PDB file of C-alpha atoms in Angstrom:
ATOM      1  CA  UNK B   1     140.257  -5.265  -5.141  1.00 47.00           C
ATOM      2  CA  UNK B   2     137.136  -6.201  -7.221  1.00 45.00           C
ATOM      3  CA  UNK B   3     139.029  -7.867  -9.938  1.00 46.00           C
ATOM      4  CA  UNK B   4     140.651  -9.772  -7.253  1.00 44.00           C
ATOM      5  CA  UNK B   5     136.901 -10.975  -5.709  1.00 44.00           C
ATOM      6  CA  UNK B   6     135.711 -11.515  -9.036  1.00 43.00           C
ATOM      7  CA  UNK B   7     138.899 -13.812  -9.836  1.00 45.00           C
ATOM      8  CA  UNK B   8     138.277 -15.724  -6.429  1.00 43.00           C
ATOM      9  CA  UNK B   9     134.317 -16.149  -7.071  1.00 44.00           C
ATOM     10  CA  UNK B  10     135.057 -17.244 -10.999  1.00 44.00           C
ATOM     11  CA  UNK B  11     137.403 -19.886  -9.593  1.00 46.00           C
ATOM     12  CA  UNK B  12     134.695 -21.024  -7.205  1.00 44.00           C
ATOM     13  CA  UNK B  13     131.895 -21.386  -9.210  1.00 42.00           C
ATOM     14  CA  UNK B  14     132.934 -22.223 -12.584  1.00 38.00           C
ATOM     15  CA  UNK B  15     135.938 -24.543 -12.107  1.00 34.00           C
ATOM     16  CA  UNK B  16     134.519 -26.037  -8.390  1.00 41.00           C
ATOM     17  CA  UNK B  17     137.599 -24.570  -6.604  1.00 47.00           C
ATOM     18  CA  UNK B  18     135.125 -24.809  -3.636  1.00 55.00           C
ATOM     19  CA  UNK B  19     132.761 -27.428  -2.575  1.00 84.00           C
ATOM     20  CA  UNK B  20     129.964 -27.496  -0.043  1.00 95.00           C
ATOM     21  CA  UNK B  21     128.194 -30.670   1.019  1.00 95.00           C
ATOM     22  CA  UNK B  22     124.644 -29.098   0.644  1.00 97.00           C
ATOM     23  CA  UNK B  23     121.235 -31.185   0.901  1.00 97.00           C
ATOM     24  CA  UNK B  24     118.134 -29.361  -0.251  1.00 97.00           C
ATOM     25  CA  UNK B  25     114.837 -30.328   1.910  1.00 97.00           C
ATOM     26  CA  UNK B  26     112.483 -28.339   0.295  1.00 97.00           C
ATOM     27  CA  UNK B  27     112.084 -25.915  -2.846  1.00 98.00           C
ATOM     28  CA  UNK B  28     109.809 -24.184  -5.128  1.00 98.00           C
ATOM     29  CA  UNK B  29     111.464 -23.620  -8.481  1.00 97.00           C
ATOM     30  CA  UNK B  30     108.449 -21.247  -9.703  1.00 98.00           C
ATOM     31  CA  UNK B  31     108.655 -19.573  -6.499  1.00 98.00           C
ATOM     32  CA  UNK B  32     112.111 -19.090  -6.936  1.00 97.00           C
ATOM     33  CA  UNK B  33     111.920 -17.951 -10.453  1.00 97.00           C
ATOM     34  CA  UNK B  34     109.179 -15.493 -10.113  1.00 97.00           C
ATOM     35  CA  UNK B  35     110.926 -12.866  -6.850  1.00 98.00           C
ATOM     36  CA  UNK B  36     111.986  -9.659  -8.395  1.00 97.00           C
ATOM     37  CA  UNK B  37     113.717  -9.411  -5.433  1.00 97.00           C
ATOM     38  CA  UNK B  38     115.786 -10.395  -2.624  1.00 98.00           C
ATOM     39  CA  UNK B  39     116.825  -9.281   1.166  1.00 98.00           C
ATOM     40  CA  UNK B  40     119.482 -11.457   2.591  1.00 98.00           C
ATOM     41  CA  UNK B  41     119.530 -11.866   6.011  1.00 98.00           C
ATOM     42  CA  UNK B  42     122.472 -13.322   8.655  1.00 98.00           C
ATOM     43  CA  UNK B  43     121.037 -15.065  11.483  1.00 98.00           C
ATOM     44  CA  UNK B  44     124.358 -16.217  14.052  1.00 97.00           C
ATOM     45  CA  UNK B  45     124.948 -16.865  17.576  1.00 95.00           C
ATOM     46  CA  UNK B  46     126.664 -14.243  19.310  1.00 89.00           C
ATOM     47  CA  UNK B  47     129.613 -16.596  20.249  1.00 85.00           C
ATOM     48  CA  UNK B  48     130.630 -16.697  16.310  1.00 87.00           C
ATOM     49  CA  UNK B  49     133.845 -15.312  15.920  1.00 89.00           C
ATOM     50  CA  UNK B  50     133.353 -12.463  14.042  1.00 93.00           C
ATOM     51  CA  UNK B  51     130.203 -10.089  14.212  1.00 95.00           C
ATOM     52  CA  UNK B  52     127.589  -9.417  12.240  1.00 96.00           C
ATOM     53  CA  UNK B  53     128.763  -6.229  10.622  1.00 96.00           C
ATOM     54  CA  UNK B  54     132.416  -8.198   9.556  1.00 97.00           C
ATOM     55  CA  UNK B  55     130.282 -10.729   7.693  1.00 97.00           C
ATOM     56  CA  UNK B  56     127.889  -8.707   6.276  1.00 98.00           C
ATOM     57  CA  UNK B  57     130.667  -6.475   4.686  1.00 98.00           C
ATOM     58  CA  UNK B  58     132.605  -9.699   3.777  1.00 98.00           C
ATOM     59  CA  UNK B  59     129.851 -10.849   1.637  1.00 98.00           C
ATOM     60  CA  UNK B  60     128.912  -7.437   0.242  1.00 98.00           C
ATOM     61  CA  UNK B  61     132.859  -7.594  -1.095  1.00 97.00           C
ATOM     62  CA  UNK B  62     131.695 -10.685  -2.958  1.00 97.00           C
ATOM     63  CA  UNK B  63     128.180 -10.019  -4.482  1.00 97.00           C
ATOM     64  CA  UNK B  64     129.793  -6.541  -5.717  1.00 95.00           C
ATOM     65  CA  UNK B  65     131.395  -7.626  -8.891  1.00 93.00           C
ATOM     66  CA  UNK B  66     128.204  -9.506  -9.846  1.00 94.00           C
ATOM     67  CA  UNK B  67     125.740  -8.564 -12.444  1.00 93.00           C
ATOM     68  CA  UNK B  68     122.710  -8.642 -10.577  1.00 90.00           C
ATOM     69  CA  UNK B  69     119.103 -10.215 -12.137  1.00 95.00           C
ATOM     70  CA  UNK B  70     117.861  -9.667  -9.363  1.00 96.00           C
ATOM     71  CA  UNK B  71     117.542  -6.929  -6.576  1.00 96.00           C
ATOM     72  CA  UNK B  72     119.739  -8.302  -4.081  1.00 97.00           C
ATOM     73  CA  UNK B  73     120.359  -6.132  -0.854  1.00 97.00           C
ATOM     74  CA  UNK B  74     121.954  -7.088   2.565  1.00 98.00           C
ATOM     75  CA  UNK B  75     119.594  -6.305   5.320  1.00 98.00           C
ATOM     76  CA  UNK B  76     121.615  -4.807   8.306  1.00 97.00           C
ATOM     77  CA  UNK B  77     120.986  -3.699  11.890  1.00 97.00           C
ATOM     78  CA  UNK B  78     117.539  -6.519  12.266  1.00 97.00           C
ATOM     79  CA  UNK B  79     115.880  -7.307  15.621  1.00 97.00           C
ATOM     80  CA  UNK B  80     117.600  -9.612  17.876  1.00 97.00           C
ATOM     81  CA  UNK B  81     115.030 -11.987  17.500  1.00 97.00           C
ATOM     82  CA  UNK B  82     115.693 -12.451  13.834  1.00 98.00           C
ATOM     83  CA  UNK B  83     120.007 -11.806  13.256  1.00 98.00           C
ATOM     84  CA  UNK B  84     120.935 -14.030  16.670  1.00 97.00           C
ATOM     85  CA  UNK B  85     120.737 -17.717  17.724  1.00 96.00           C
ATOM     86  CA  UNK B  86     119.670 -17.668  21.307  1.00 94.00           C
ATOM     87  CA  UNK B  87     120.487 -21.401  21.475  1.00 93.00           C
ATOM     88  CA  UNK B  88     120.429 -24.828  19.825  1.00 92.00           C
ATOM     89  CA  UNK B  89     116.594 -25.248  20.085  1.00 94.00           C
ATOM     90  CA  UNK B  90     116.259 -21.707  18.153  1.00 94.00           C
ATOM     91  CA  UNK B  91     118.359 -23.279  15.294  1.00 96.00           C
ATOM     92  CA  UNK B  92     117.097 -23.773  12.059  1.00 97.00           C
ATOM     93  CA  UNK B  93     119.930 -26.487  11.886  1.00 96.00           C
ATOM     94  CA  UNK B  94     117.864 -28.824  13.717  1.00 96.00           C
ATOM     95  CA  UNK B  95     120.252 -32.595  14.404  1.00 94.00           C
ATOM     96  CA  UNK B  96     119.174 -35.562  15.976  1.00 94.00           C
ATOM     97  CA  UNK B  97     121.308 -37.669  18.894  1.00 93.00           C
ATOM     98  CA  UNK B  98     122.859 -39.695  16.323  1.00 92.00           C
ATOM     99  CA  UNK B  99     123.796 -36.103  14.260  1.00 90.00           C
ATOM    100  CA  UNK B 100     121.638 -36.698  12.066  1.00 94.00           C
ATOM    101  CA  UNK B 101     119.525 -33.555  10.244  1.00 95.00           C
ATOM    102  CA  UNK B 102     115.869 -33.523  11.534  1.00 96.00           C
ATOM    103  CA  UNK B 103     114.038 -32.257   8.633  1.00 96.00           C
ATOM    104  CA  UNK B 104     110.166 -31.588   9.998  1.00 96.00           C
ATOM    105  CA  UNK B 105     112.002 -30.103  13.493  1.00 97.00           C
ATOM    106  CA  UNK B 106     113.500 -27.994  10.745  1.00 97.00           C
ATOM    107  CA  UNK B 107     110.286 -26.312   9.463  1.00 97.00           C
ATOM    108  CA  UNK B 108     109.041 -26.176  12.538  1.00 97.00           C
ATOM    109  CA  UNK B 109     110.965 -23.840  14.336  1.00 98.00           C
ATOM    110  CA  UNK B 110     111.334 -21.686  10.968  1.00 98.00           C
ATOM    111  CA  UNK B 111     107.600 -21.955  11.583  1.00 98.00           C
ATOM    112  CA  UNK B 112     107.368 -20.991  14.925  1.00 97.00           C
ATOM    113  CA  UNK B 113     110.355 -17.967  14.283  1.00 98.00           C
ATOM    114  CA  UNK B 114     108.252 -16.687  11.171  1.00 98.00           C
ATOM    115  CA  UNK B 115     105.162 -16.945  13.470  1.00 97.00           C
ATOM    116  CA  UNK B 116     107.133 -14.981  16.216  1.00 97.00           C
ATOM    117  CA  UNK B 117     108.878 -12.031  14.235  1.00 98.00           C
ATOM    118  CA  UNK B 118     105.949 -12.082  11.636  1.00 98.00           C
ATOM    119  CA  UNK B 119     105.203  -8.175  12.252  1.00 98.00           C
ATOM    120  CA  UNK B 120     109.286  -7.085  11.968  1.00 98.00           C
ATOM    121  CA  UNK B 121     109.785  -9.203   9.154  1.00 98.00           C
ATOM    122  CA  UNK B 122     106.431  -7.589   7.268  1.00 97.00           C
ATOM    123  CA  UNK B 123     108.190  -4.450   8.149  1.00 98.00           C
ATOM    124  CA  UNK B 124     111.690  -5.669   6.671  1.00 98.00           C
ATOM    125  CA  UNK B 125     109.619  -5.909   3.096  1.00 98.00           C
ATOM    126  CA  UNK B 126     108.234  -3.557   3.600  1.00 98.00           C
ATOM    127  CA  UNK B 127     110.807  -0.804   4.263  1.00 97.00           C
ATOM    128  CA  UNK B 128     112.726  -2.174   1.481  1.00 97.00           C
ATOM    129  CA  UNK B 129     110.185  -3.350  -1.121  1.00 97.00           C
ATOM    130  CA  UNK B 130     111.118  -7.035  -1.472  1.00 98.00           C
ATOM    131  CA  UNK B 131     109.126  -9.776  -2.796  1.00 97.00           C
ATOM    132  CA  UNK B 132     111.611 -12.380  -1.224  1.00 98.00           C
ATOM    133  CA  UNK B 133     114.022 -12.778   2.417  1.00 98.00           C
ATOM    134  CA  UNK B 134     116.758 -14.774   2.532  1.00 98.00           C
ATOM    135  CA  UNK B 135     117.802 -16.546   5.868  1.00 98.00           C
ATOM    136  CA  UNK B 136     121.494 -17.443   5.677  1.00 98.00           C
ATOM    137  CA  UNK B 137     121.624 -18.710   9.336  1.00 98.00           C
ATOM    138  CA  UNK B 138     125.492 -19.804   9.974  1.00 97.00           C
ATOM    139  CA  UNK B 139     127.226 -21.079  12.559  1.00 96.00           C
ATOM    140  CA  UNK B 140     131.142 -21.418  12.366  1.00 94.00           C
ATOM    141  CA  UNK B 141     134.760 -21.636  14.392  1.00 92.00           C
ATOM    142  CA  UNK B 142     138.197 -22.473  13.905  1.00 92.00           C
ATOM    143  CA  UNK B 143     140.853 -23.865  15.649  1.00 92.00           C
ATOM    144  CA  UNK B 144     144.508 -22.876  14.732  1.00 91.00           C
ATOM    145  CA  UNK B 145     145.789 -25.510  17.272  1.00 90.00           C
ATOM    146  CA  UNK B 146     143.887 -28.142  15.700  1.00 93.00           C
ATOM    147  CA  UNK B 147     144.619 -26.719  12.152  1.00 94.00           C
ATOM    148  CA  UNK B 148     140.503 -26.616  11.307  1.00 95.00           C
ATOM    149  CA  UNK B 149     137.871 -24.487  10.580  1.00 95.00           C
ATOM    150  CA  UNK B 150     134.579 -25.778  10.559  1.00 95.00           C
ATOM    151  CA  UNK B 151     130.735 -24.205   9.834  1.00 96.00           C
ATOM    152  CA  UNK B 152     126.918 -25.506   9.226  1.00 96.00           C
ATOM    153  CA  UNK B 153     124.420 -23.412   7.687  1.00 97.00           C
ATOM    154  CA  UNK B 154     120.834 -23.287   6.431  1.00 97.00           C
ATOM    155  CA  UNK B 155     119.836 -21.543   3.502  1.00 98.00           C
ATOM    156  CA  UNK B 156     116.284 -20.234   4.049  1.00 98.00           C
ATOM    157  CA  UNK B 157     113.391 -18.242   1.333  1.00 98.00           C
ATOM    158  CA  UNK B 158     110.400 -16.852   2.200  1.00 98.00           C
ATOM    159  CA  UNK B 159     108.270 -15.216   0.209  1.00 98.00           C
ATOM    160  CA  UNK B 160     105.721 -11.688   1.173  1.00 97.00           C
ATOM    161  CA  UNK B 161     103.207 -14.071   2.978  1.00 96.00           C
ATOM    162  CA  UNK B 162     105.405 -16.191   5.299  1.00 96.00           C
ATOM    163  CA  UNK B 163     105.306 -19.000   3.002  1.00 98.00           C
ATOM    164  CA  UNK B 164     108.775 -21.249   3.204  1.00 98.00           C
ATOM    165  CA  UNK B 165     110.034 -21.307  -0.198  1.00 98.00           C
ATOM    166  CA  UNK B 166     113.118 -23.476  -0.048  1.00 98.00           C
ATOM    167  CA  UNK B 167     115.308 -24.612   2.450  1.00 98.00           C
ATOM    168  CA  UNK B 168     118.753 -26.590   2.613  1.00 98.00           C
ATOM    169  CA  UNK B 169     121.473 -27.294   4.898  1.00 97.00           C
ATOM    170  CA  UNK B 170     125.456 -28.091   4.891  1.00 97.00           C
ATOM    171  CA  UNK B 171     128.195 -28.788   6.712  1.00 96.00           C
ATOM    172  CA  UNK B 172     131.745 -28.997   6.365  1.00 96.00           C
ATOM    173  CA  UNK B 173     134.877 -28.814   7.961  1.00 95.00           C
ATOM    174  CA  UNK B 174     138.215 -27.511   6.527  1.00 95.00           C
ATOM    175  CA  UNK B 175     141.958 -28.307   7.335  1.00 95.00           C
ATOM    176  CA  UNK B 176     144.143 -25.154   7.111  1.00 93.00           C
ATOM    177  CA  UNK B 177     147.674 -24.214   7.393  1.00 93.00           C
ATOM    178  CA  UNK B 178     147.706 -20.889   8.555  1.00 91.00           C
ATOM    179  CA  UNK B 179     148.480 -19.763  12.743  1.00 91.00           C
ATOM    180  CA  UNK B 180     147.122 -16.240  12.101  1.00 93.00           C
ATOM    181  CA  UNK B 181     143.278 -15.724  13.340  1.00 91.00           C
ATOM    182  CA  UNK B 182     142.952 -12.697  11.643  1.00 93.00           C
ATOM    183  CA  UNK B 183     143.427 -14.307   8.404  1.00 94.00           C
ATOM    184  CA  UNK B 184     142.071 -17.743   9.789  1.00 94.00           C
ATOM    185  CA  UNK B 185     138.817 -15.986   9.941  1.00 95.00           C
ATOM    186  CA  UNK B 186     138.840 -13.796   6.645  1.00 96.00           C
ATOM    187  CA  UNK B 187     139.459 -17.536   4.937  1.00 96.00           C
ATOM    188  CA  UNK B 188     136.182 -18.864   7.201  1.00 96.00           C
ATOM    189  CA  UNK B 189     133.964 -15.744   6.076  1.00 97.00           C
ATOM    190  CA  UNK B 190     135.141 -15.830   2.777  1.00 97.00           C
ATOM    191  CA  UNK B 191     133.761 -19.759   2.655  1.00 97.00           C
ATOM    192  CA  UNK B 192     130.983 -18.513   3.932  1.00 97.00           C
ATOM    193  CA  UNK B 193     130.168 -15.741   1.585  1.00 98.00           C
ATOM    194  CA  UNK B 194     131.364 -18.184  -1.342  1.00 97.00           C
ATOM    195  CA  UNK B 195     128.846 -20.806  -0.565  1.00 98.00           C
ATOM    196  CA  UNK B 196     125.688 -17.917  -0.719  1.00 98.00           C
ATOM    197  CA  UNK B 197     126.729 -16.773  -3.769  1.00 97.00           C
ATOM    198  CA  UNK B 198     126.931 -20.539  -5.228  1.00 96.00           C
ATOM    199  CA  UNK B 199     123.291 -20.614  -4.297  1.00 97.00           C
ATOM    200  CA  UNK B 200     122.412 -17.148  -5.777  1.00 98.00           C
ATOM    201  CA  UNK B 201     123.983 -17.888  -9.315  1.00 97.00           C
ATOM    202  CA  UNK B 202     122.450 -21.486  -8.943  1.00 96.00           C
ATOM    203  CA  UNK B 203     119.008 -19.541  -8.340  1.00 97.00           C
ATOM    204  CA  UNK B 204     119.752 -16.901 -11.153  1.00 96.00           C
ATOM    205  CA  UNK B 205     119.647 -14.381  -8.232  1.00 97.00           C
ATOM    206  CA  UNK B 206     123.013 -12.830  -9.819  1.00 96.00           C
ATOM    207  CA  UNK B 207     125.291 -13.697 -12.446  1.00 95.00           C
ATOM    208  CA  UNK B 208     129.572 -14.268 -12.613  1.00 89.00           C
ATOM    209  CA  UNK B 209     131.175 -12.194 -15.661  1.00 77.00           C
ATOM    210  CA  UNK B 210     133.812 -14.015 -16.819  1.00 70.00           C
TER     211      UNK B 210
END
């Protein structure tokens, strides 16, 4: 099974079997460089179609063959408040009426959410002595009558003292052939694990043995 992921992420990263139309807004390279450590986060709405638990354990299946440079953990069971989307205003993935991404709006309500969880979130690096949080806040869905499946994300870092680190978005939609939706969503978590770990080895967070 791990030979299998590791085949599958290889594929992705080194020969571009997988491509994500990702925009970076804002990042600190030094920042970056300098964490010892990282807690990765999902942040969803509860109308996703799968749960938190089936993504988290989809994307632990995928950092596992990795060497890690990094202390990389998945932080599980979080508040509410932090792990769901209450609804499009809460969203990091901030658009404008002409779908357009709203940059400032962005940072502003990651502002206002690390403002409003700031004493669980202290406790999340706390309890598990990190120096960096990860925000991966998705939201996704399929369609096997249409043949599509379709998600937007934000990658978000923070570092010990609230301070936004980097921050990017993307969106894309994929055409499938496949009537299952059991395996139409394995295929939609497994793009969604794929495109964290492009940003991880991109960040020398982990690294891909060939």
């Amino acid at each position: 099974m791990k030979k299998t992921v590791l085949a599958i992420i290889v594929c992705s990263l080194a020969f571009g079997c997988s491509q994500y139309k990702v925009r970076t807004e804002l990042s600190d390279p030094a920042a970056i460089k300098s964490f010892a450590s990282a807690g990765v986060i999902f942040r969803m709405p509860g109308s996703n179609q799968f749960t938190h638990s089936e993504m988290e354990n989809n994307f632990e299946a995928w950092i596992a063959p990795s060497a890690k440079k990094k202390n990389v953990v998945v932080v599980k069971n979080v508040d509410a408040s932090i792990g769901i989307i209450e609804s499009d205003l809460d969203r990091f993935y901030q658009l404008s009426d002409k779908n357009t991404y709203q940059k400032y709006k962005s940072i502003g309500v990651i502002t206002l959410f690390l403002r409003n969880n700031e004493e669980a979130i202290k406790k999340i690096f706390a309890d598990n002595q990190l120096d960096s949080l990860l925000i991966y806040e998705v939201e996704a869905g399929s369609s096997s009558t249409m043949q599509i499946m379709t998600f937007n994300s934000n990658v978000v870092v923070v570092d010990s003292q609230m301070k936004i680190c980097f921050m990017d978005h993307q969106k894309n939609t994929y055409d499938i052939n496949e009537w299952y939706p059991d395996t139409i969503k394995k295929h939609l978590m497994d793009k969604i694990s794929d495109r964290l770990m492009q940003f991880l080895v991109r960040n020398d967070f982990v690294e891909i043995k060939k």
